mmCIF file of C-alpha atoms in Angstrom:
data_model
loop_
_atom_site.group_PDB
_atom_site.id
_atom_site.type_symbol
_atom_site.label_atom_id
_atom_site.label_comp_id
_atom_site.label_asym_id
_atom_site.label_seq_id
_atom_site.Cartn_x
_atom_site.Cartn_y
_atom_site.Cartn_z
ATOM 1 C CA MET A 1 110.355 80.334 65.163
ATOM 2 C CA GLU A 2 114.008 81.817 65.107
ATOM 3 C CA GLU A 3 113.129 83.732 61.936
ATOM 4 C CA ARG A 4 109.814 85.049 63.426
ATOM 5 C CA ILE A 5 111.549 86.372 66.356
ATOM 6 C CA GLU A 6 114.216 88.140 64.158
ATOM 7 C CA GLY A 7 111.206 89.697 62.367
ATOM 8 C CA LEU A 8 109.801 91.000 65.689
ATOM 9 C CA GLN A 9 113.148 92.520 66.759
ATOM 10 C CA GLU A 10 112.742 95.568 64.629
ATOM 11 C CA ILE A 11 109.357 96.098 65.687
ATOM 12 C CA PHE A 12 110.236 95.821 69.297
ATOM 13 C CA ARG A 13 113.271 98.156 68.821
ATOM 14 C CA ASP A 14 110.993 100.753 67.168
ATOM 15 C CA VAL A 15 108.436 100.709 69.792
ATOM 16 C CA PHE A 16 110.849 100.522 72.682
ATOM 17 C CA ASP A 17 113.112 103.026 70.908
ATOM 18 C CA ASP A 18 116.189 100.821 71.727
ATOM 19 C CA GLU A 19 118.425 99.807 68.803
ATOM 20 C CA THR A 20 120.545 97.611 71.142
ATOM 21 C CA LEU A 21 117.569 95.238 72.068
ATOM 22 C CA VAL A 22 118.103 91.568 71.280
ATOM 23 C CA LEU A 23 114.995 89.394 71.639
ATOM 24 C CA ARG A 24 114.762 85.919 73.017
ATOM 25 C CA ALA A 25 111.943 83.652 73.066
ATOM 26 C CA ASP A 26 111.634 83.589 76.646
ATOM 27 C CA MET A 27 111.712 87.469 77.081
ATOM 28 C CA GLY A 28 108.689 89.106 78.629
ATOM 29 C CA PRO A 29 107.614 92.411 80.068
ATOM 30 C CA ASP A 30 109.747 91.904 83.041
ATOM 31 C CA ASP A 31 112.841 91.849 80.723
ATOM 32 C CA VAL A 32 112.163 94.998 78.918
ATOM 33 C CA GLU A 33 111.779 98.462 80.490
ATOM 34 C CA ASP A 34 108.414 100.275 79.794
ATOM 35 C CA TRP A 35 106.790 96.826 78.368
ATOM 36 C CA ASP A 36 103.418 97.639 79.939
ATOM 37 C CA SER A 37 99.890 97.274 79.004
ATOM 38 C CA LEU A 38 99.999 100.202 76.480
ATOM 39 C CA ALA A 39 103.281 99.175 74.986
ATOM 40 C CA GLN A 40 101.647 95.725 74.375
ATOM 41 C CA MET A 41 98.825 97.288 72.511
ATOM 42 C CA GLU A 42 101.149 99.107 70.400
ATOM 43 C CA LEU A 43 103.247 96.086 69.638
ATOM 44 C CA LEU A 44 100.207 93.896 68.797
ATOM 45 C CA ALA A 45 98.753 96.659 66.702
ATOM 46 C CA ILE A 46 101.696 96.890 64.685
ATOM 47 C CA ILE A 47 102.360 93.080 64.542
ATOM 48 C CA ALA A 48 98.808 92.628 63.336
ATOM 49 C CA GLN A 49 99.297 95.281 60.465
ATOM 50 C CA THR A 50 102.794 94.039 59.718
ATOM 51 C CA TYR A 51 101.711 90.258 59.355
ATOM 52 C CA ASN A 52 98.200 90.989 58.055
ATOM 53 C CA ILE A 53 96.643 89.028 60.896
ATOM 54 C CA GLN A 54 93.817 89.691 63.523
ATOM 55 C CA ILE A 55 94.589 89.252 67.296
ATOM 56 C CA ALA A 56 91.424 88.723 69.473
ATOM 57 C CA PRO A 57 91.302 90.203 72.918
ATOM 58 C CA GLU A 58 91.179 86.605 74.315
ATOM 59 C CA GLU A 59 94.283 85.687 72.415
ATOM 60 C CA MET A 60 95.895 88.651 73.984
ATOM 61 C CA LEU A 61 95.730 87.019 77.491
ATOM 62 C CA GLY A 62 97.931 84.399 76.386
ATOM 63 C CA LEU A 63 100.833 86.269 75.155
ATOM 64 C CA LYS A 64 103.303 86.480 77.909
ATOM 65 C CA THR A 65 106.578 86.231 76.057
ATOM 66 C CA VAL A 66 108.243 87.031 72.560
ATOM 67 C CA GLY A 67 108.070 83.346 71.964
ATOM 68 C CA ASP A 68 104.235 83.453 72.601
ATOM 69 C CA ILE A 69 103.842 86.197 70.175
ATOM 70 C CA ALA A 70 106.025 84.451 67.585
ATOM 71 C CA ALA A 71 104.108 81.304 67.881
ATOM 72 C CA LEU A 72 100.750 83.112 67.359
ATOM 73 C CA ILE A 73 102.073 84.622 64.229
ATOM 74 C CA GLU A 74 103.115 81.301 62.970
ATOM 75 C CA ARG A 75 99.739 79.773 63.799
ATOM 76 C CA LYS A 76 97.998 82.499 61.896
ATOM 77 C CA ARG A 77 100.231 82.661 58.864
ATOM 78 C CA GLY A 78 100.919 79.069 58.769
ATOM 79 C CA MET B 1 82.167 106.030 119.109
ATOM 80 C CA PHE B 2 82.317 109.533 119.757
ATOM 81 C CA SER B 3 80.026 112.607 119.901
ATOM 82 C CA THR B 4 80.004 114.895 116.723
ATOM 83 C CA GLU B 5 78.716 117.648 119.150
ATOM 84 C CA GLU B 6 82.150 117.452 121.001
ATOM 85 C CA LEU B 7 83.967 117.230 117.962
ATOM 86 C CA PHE B 8 82.484 120.562 116.467
ATOM 87 C CA ALA B 9 83.086 122.172 119.819
ATOM 88 C CA GLN B 10 86.767 121.276 119.857
ATOM 89 C CA VAL B 11 87.180 122.299 116.216
ATOM 90 C CA ASN B 12 85.437 125.598 116.761
ATOM 91 C CA ARG B 13 87.891 126.200 119.898
ATOM 92 C CA LEU B 14 90.828 125.395 117.720
ATOM 93 C CA LYS B 15 89.389 127.746 114.977
ATOM 94 C CA GLN B 16 90.391 130.669 117.190
ATOM 95 C CA SER B 17 93.881 130.110 115.780
ATOM 96 C CA ARG B 18 94.456 131.717 112.544
ATOM 97 C CA SER B 19 96.720 128.902 111.616
ATOM 98 C CA LEU B 20 94.382 126.116 111.866
ATOM 99 C CA VAL B 21 95.441 123.129 109.745
ATOM 100 C CA VAL B 22 92.610 120.792 108.702
ATOM 101 C CA ASN B 23 93.486 117.929 106.717
ATOM 102 C CA ASN B 24 91.174 115.676 104.452
ATOM 103 C CA PHE B 25 88.116 117.211 105.941
ATOM 104 C CA LEU B 26 85.210 114.713 106.118
ATOM 105 C CA PRO B 27 81.735 115.761 105.203
ATOM 106 C CA VAL B 28 79.191 115.923 108.047
ATOM 107 C CA SER B 29 77.482 112.695 106.735
ATOM 108 C CA GLU B 30 80.551 110.705 106.942
ATOM 109 C CA LEU B 31 81.268 112.220 110.516
ATOM 110 C CA ASN B 32 77.799 111.218 111.651
ATOM 111 C CA ARG B 33 78.369 107.775 110.506
ATOM 112 C CA LEU B 34 81.763 107.406 111.813
ATOM 113 C CA ALA B 35 80.497 108.743 115.188
ATOM 114 C CA ALA B 36 78.111 105.843 115.533
ATOM 115 C CA GLU B 37 81.049 103.132 114.836
ATOM 116 C CA GLU B 38 82.396 101.281 117.737
ATOM 117 C CA ALA B 39 85.926 101.332 116.584
ATOM 118 C CA SER B 40 85.965 105.320 116.057
ATOM 119 C CA ALA B 41 87.544 107.188 118.889
ATOM 120 C CA LEU B 42 88.030 111.072 119.462
ATOM 121 C CA ARG B 43 90.967 112.412 121.269
ATOM 122 C CA TYR B 44 92.140 115.848 121.861
ATOM 123 C CA ASN B 45 94.346 118.319 123.685
ATOM 124 C CA GLU B 46 94.883 121.972 123.652
ATOM 125 C CA LYS B 47 96.490 122.292 120.213
ATOM 126 C CA ALA B 48 95.318 119.133 118.282
ATOM 127 C CA ILE B 49 92.202 117.007 117.874
ATOM 128 C CA ALA B 50 92.645 113.391 116.561
ATOM 129 C CA LEU B 51 89.865 111.319 114.998
ATOM 130 C CA PHE B 52 90.667 107.593 114.584
ATOM 131 C CA CYS B 53 88.466 105.518 112.679
ATOM 132 C CA GLU B 54 88.448 102.076 110.732
ATOM 133 C CA ASP B 55 87.792 101.929 107.121
ATOM 134 C CA ASN B 56 87.092 98.726 105.716
ATOM 135 C CA GLY B 57 89.824 96.906 107.596
ATOM 136 C CA VAL B 58 92.496 100.008 107.638
ATOM 137 C CA ASN B 59 92.858 102.261 110.480
ATOM 138 C CA ARG B 60 92.773 105.800 109.463
ATOM 139 C CA LEU B 61 93.613 109.152 111.107
ATOM 140 C CA HIS B 62 91.929 112.562 110.687
ATOM 141 C CA PHE B 63 93.244 115.443 112.487
ATOM 142 C CA TYR B 64 93.160 119.359 113.326
ATOM 143 C CA LEU B 65 95.943 121.341 114.394
ATOM 144 C CA ALA B 66 96.169 124.651 115.900
ATOM 145 C CA SER B 67 99.176 125.203 113.578
ATOM 146 C CA LEU B 68 101.636 123.335 111.864
ATOM 147 C CA SER B 69 104.260 123.860 114.462
ATOM 148 C CA ASP B 70 101.793 122.140 116.834
ATOM 149 C CA ALA B 71 102.423 118.639 115.452
ATOM 150 C CA SER B 72 103.975 117.430 118.581
ATOM 151 C CA ALA B 73 100.445 118.077 120.256
ATOM 152 C CA LEU B 74 99.226 115.463 117.949
ATOM 153 C CA ASP B 75 102.099 113.270 118.841
ATOM 154 C CA GLU B 76 100.841 113.331 122.458
ATOM 155 C CA LEU B 77 97.404 111.913 121.142
ATOM 156 C CA LEU B 78 98.961 109.213 119.084
ATOM 157 C CA THR B 79 100.742 107.580 122.041
ATOM 158 C CA ASP B 80 97.247 106.886 123.331
ATOM 159 C CA ALA B 81 95.958 105.626 119.789
ATOM 160 C CA PRO B 82 93.349 102.757 120.143
ATOM 161 C CA TYR B 83 95.037 100.841 117.326
ATOM 162 C CA LYS B 84 98.019 101.198 114.936
ATOM 163 C CA PRO B 85 99.283 101.315 112.269
ATOM 164 C CA LEU B 86 97.455 104.420 111.263
ATOM 165 C CA VAL B 87 97.221 105.818 107.662
ATOM 166 C CA VAL B 88 96.713 109.535 106.884
ATOM 167 C CA ASP B 89 95.898 111.024 103.511
ATOM 168 C CA CYS B 90 97.611 114.517 103.033
ATOM 169 C CA ILE B 91 95.619 116.121 100.372
ATOM 170 C CA GLY B 92 96.173 119.461 98.876
ATOM 171 C CA LYS B 93 98.519 121.424 96.482
ATOM 172 C CA GLN B 94 102.038 120.187 96.369
ATOM 173 C CA GLU B 95 103.454 122.896 98.472
ATOM 174 C CA GLN B 96 100.981 122.553 101.322
ATOM 175 C CA VAL B 97 101.074 118.693 101.205
ATOM 176 C CA GLU B 98 104.835 118.915 101.471
ATOM 177 C CA LEU B 99 104.695 121.162 104.591
ATOM 178 C CA LEU B 100 102.227 118.843 106.244
ATOM 179 C CA SER B 101 103.994 115.649 105.592
ATOM 180 C CA ASP B 102 107.344 117.070 106.644
ATOM 181 C CA ALA B 103 105.640 118.203 109.996
ATOM 182 C CA LEU B 104 104.178 114.464 110.274
ATOM 183 C CA THR B 105 107.408 113.073 109.482
ATOM 184 C CA GLY B 106 108.985 114.932 112.421
ATOM 185 C CA ILE B 107 106.592 113.225 114.829
ATOM 186 C CA GLY B 108 107.298 109.576 113.628
ATOM 187 C CA PHE B 109 105.188 109.177 110.400
ATOM 188 C CA GLU B 110 106.677 107.489 107.391
ATOM 189 C CA LEU B 111 106.023 108.375 103.668
ATOM 190 C CA TYR B 112 104.030 105.404 102.331
ATOM 191 C CA ALA B 113 102.958 106.664 98.814
ATOM 192 C CA ARG B 114 102.466 109.524 96.579
ATOM 193 C CA PHE B 115 99.391 110.109 94.439
ATOM 194 C CA SER B 116 98.579 112.685 92.091
ATOM 195 C CA ARG B 117 95.062 113.577 90.713
ATOM 196 C CA TRP B 118 94.466 113.604 86.984
ATOM 197 C CA ARG B 119 91.604 115.106 84.880
ATOM 198 C CA SER B 120 90.497 115.225 81.416
ATOM 199 C CA LYS B 121 87.596 117.166 79.448
ATOM 200 C CA GLU B 122 87.640 114.550 76.881
ATOM 201 C CA MET B 123 88.951 111.000 76.792
ATOM 202 C CA ARG B 124 90.835 109.532 73.830
ATOM 203 C CA LEU B 125 88.940 106.414 73.293
ATOM 204 C CA PHE B 126 89.600 103.810 70.521
ATOM 205 C CA SER B 127 86.735 103.515 67.953
ATOM 206 C CA GLU B 128 85.731 100.139 68.644
ATOM 207 C CA PRO B 129 85.984 99.201 72.214
ATOM 208 C CA MET B 130 82.364 97.530 71.967
ATOM 209 C CA LEU B 131 83.688 94.925 69.672
ATOM 210 C CA TYR B 132 85.444 93.437 72.887
ATOM 211 C CA GLU B 133 81.948 92.673 74.173
ATOM 212 C CA GLY B 134 82.442 88.858 74.315
ATOM 213 C CA MET B 135 85.430 89.188 76.638
ATOM 214 C CA PHE B 136 84.318 92.123 78.655
ATOM 215 C CA GLU B 137 81.044 92.446 80.638
ATOM 216 C CA THR B 138 79.026 94.986 82.653
ATOM 217 C CA SER B 139 79.229 93.402 86.018
ATOM 218 C CA ARG B 140 76.238 91.917 87.713
ATOM 219 C CA PRO B 141 75.425 91.310 91.568
ATOM 220 C CA GLU B 142 76.533 87.676 91.276
ATOM 221 C CA ASP B 143 79.931 88.914 90.144
ATOM 222 C CA ALA B 144 80.551 90.698 93.439
ATOM 223 C CA ARG B 145 82.380 87.947 95.162
ATOM 224 C CA LEU B 146 84.813 87.300 92.509
ATOM 225 C CA LEU B 147 85.545 91.208 92.113
ATOM 226 C CA MET B 148 86.129 91.468 95.745
ATOM 227 C CA ASP B 149 88.376 88.602 95.645
ATOM 228 C CA LEU B 150 90.305 90.292 92.785
ATOM 229 C CA PHE B 151 90.650 93.539 94.550
ATOM 230 C CA GLU B 152 91.994 91.863 97.772
ATOM 231 C CA ARG B 153 94.552 90.004 95.672
ATOM 232 C CA THR B 154 95.670 93.079 93.507
ATOM 233 C CA PHE B 155 95.381 96.100 95.809
ATOM 234 C CA ASP B 156 97.315 97.701 98.752
ATOM 235 C CA PRO B 157 94.662 98.401 101.256
ATOM 236 C CA PHE B 158 96.763 101.401 102.801
ATOM 237 C CA ASP B 159 96.849 103.364 99.484
ATOM 238 C CA ALA B 160 93.469 102.098 97.958
ATOM 239 C CA HIS B 161 90.166 102.730 99.476
ATOM 240 C CA PHE B 162 88.559 99.417 99.034
ATOM 241 C CA PRO B 163 84.817 99.431 98.359
ATOM 242 C CA THR B 164 82.813 97.849 100.990
ATOM 243 C CA ARG B 165 80.619 95.091 99.563
ATOM 244 C CA GLU B 166 77.555 97.354 99.797
ATOM 245 C CA ARG B 167 79.271 99.954 97.855
ATOM 246 C CA LEU B 168 80.425 97.647 95.189
ATOM 247 C CA LEU B 169 76.653 96.305 94.860
ATOM 248 C CA ALA B 170 75.471 99.840 94.520
ATOM 249 C CA ASP B 171 78.046 100.557 91.943
ATOM 250 C CA ILE B 172 77.207 97.469 90.061
ATOM 251 C CA GLU B 173 73.424 98.312 90.249
ATOM 252 C CA ASP B 174 74.278 101.664 88.692
ATOM 253 C CA GLN B 175 76.154 99.902 85.847
ATOM 254 C CA LEU B 176 79.338 101.359 86.787
ATOM 255 C CA VAL B 177 81.489 98.320 87.193
ATOM 256 C CA PHE B 178 83.054 96.292 84.279
ATOM 257 C CA HIS B 179 85.433 93.188 84.165
ATOM 258 C CA ALA B 180 87.229 90.828 81.866
ATOM 259 C CA ARG B 181 87.171 87.157 82.202
ATOM 260 C CA ASP B 182 89.641 84.352 81.275
ATOM 261 C CA GLY B 183 87.348 81.409 81.341
ATOM 262 C CA GLU B 184 85.487 81.482 84.632
ATOM 263 C CA GLU B 185 87.886 83.670 86.453
ATOM 264 C CA ILE B 186 87.619 87.326 86.612
ATOM 265 C CA VAL B 187 91.071 88.860 85.467
ATOM 266 C CA ALA B 188 90.603 92.573 85.182
ATOM 267 C CA ALA B 189 87.966 94.969 86.586
ATOM 268 C CA VAL B 190 87.075 98.776 86.357
ATOM 269 C CA CYS B 191 84.963 100.593 88.954
ATOM 270 C CA LEU B 192 83.686 103.942 87.860
ATOM 271 C CA GLU B 193 81.836 106.537 90.037
ATOM 272 C CA LYS B 194 79.680 109.401 89.120
ATOM 273 C CA ILE B 195 80.736 112.667 90.894
ATOM 274 C CA GLY B 196 77.483 114.683 90.392
ATOM 275 C CA ARG B 197 76.156 114.856 86.946
ATOM 276 C CA ARG B 198 79.314 116.118 85.357
ATOM 277 C CA GLU B 199 82.177 114.019 86.153
ATOM 278 C CA ILE B 200 83.130 110.317 85.961
ATOM 279 C CA TYR B 201 85.565 109.108 88.716
ATOM 280 C CA LEU B 202 87.897 106.242 87.449
ATOM 281 C CA PHE B 203 87.808 104.825 90.977
ATOM 282 C CA LEU B 204 89.438 101.462 90.733
ATOM 283 C CA ASP B 205 91.320 99.712 87.921
ATOM 284 C CA ALA B 206 92.494 96.277 88.733
ATOM 285 C CA VAL B 207 94.380 93.647 86.745
ATOM 286 C CA GLU B 208 95.436 90.169 87.940
ATOM 287 C CA GLU B 209 99.043 89.920 88.272
ATOM 288 C CA ASN B 210 99.691 87.404 85.593
ATOM 289 C CA HIS B 211 97.822 89.163 83.246
ATOM 290 C CA ARG B 212 99.482 92.614 83.641
ATOM 291 C CA SER B 213 101.208 94.153 80.460
ATOM 292 C CA SER B 214 98.844 92.018 78.366
ATOM 293 C CA GLY B 215 96.715 94.924 77.127
ATOM 294 C CA VAL B 216 93.716 93.779 78.792
ATOM 295 C CA GLY B 217 93.724 96.426 81.498
ATOM 296 C CA VAL B 218 93.732 99.179 78.737
ATOM 297 C CA LEU B 219 91.122 97.652 76.621
ATOM 298 C CA LEU B 220 88.837 97.021 79.486
ATOM 299 C CA LEU B 221 89.306 100.755 80.642
ATOM 300 C CA GLN B 222 88.349 101.864 77.196
ATOM 301 C CA TYR B 223 85.363 99.531 77.099
ATOM 302 C CA ALA B 224 84.104 100.890 80.535
ATOM 303 C CA LEU B 225 84.559 104.516 79.459
ATOM 304 C CA TRP B 226 82.899 103.908 76.234
ATOM 305 C CA HIS B 227 79.579 103.490 78.114
ATOM 306 C CA TYR B 228 80.267 107.103 79.608
ATOM 307 C CA ARG B 229 81.865 108.757 76.641
ATOM 308 C CA ASP B 230 79.593 111.844 76.900
ATOM 309 C CA TYR B 231 80.503 113.006 80.210
ATOM 310 C CA PRO B 232 82.235 116.568 80.195
ATOM 311 C CA SER B 233 84.874 115.658 82.701
ATOM 312 C CA TYR B 234 86.968 112.627 83.909
ATOM 313 C CA MET B 235 89.046 112.286 87.082
ATOM 314 C CA THR B 236 91.459 109.650 88.724
ATOM 315 C CA TRP B 237 94.119 109.339 91.191
ATOM 316 C CA THR B 238 97.472 107.571 89.964
ATOM 317 C CA ASN B 239 100.398 106.535 92.042
ATOM 318 C CA ASP B 240 103.234 108.518 91.175
ATOM 319 C CA THR B 241 105.692 105.578 91.001
ATOM 320 C CA ASN B 242 103.319 103.455 88.724
ATOM 321 C CA LYS B 243 104.743 104.288 85.336
ATOM 322 C CA ALA B 244 102.413 102.134 83.295
ATOM 323 C CA SER B 245 99.327 103.552 84.859
ATOM 324 C CA ASN B 246 100.607 107.116 84.274
ATOM 325 C CA ARG B 247 101.310 106.192 80.718
ATOM 326 C CA MET B 248 98.127 104.802 80.195
ATOM 327 C CA HIS B 249 96.090 107.655 81.645
ATOM 328 C CA LYS B 250 98.214 110.162 79.555
ATOM 329 C CA ALA B 251 97.340 108.138 76.521
ATOM 330 C CA LEU B 252 93.682 108.605 77.431
ATOM 331 C CA GLY B 253 93.981 112.090 77.358
ATOM 332 C CA MET B 254 94.350 112.839 81.177
ATOM 333 C CA SER B 255 96.956 115.115 82.857
ATOM 334 C CA TYR B 256 97.706 116.105 86.438
ATOM 335 C CA ASP B 257 95.699 118.808 87.699
ATOM 336 C CA GLY B 258 97.637 120.044 90.718
ATOM 337 C CA LEU B 259 96.338 118.144 93.508
ATOM 338 C CA LYS B 260 98.425 115.773 95.473
ATOM 339 C CA ASP B 261 97.818 112.880 98.155
ATOM 340 C CA THR B 262 100.742 111.968 100.175
ATOM 341 C CA ILE B 263 99.880 109.005 102.276
ATOM 342 C CA MET B 264 101.840 108.760 105.477
ATOM 343 C CA ILE B 265 101.759 105.827 107.940
ATOM 344 C CA TYR B 266 102.461 105.682 111.829
ATOM 345 C CA ARG B 267 103.404 102.359 113.111
#
């Protein structure tokens, strides 16, 4: 899980244009400025492409934190 | 209740002034409807006319002034207001809205919210919103109750003009309302309206609080607009402080068109 979160860090830093961003599993939209619906779409599009996975809209509803996203990648990648 | 003949007579009297201030003018059909409502009331004096009305649970004020410098005349009428608080939409170009809201501040109104109108001639839609058809639906009449519940939970009635159940059902019948479900619960909804034959108005866009920032709002709006993708013009009002909403509408290709709505409240 920690490895997945580390992997996500670059994506988050890129999307939010913040090289100082350090991810934690419990971080969510309230913890990162400009993490809104549009940013979420952008994050998930890049994550889907980077990890070669498909994220269904129903699955998006359950992604509230960095940890949720990392867990989803784990489930889909094995 | 009030007499529209009396209202028009008083407005014609004030029109003698070259500086007449008319804010958020109502069409005659709407004035006739309000005139018949028990909760509506008309008050006037030499320099001001105040029309009090109830709009789906919110007390609203429409007014006419002989001039901006006669705001104190409106103040006299407010001491006899049938109910409070009162909400006013100051609508117009930025400069005129600022002058008007300054005049209202001087008689005890407070700023409540600022909205801007955005428009687009062409929406930037994703290519595949119809792929989400399993999760998103065109609303049906039996969805009206859950939709109204969602609006009541997510909207501020002072700055959003809630649809009445009748209006919502009419929009549903015209296939202008769309929603997203999470199980049995409706967690997001979009209401569109047609303005004539050439414009789609993004009237309401609601997302349940614990589903915000999930992307469902963006996707649902895309899904809804896909059904009306051939319209020549699109319009919406956005709260100036809602960064997420403004970013989303900008990404769709919309931009501020110069019209402002400053919402003032009198307690």
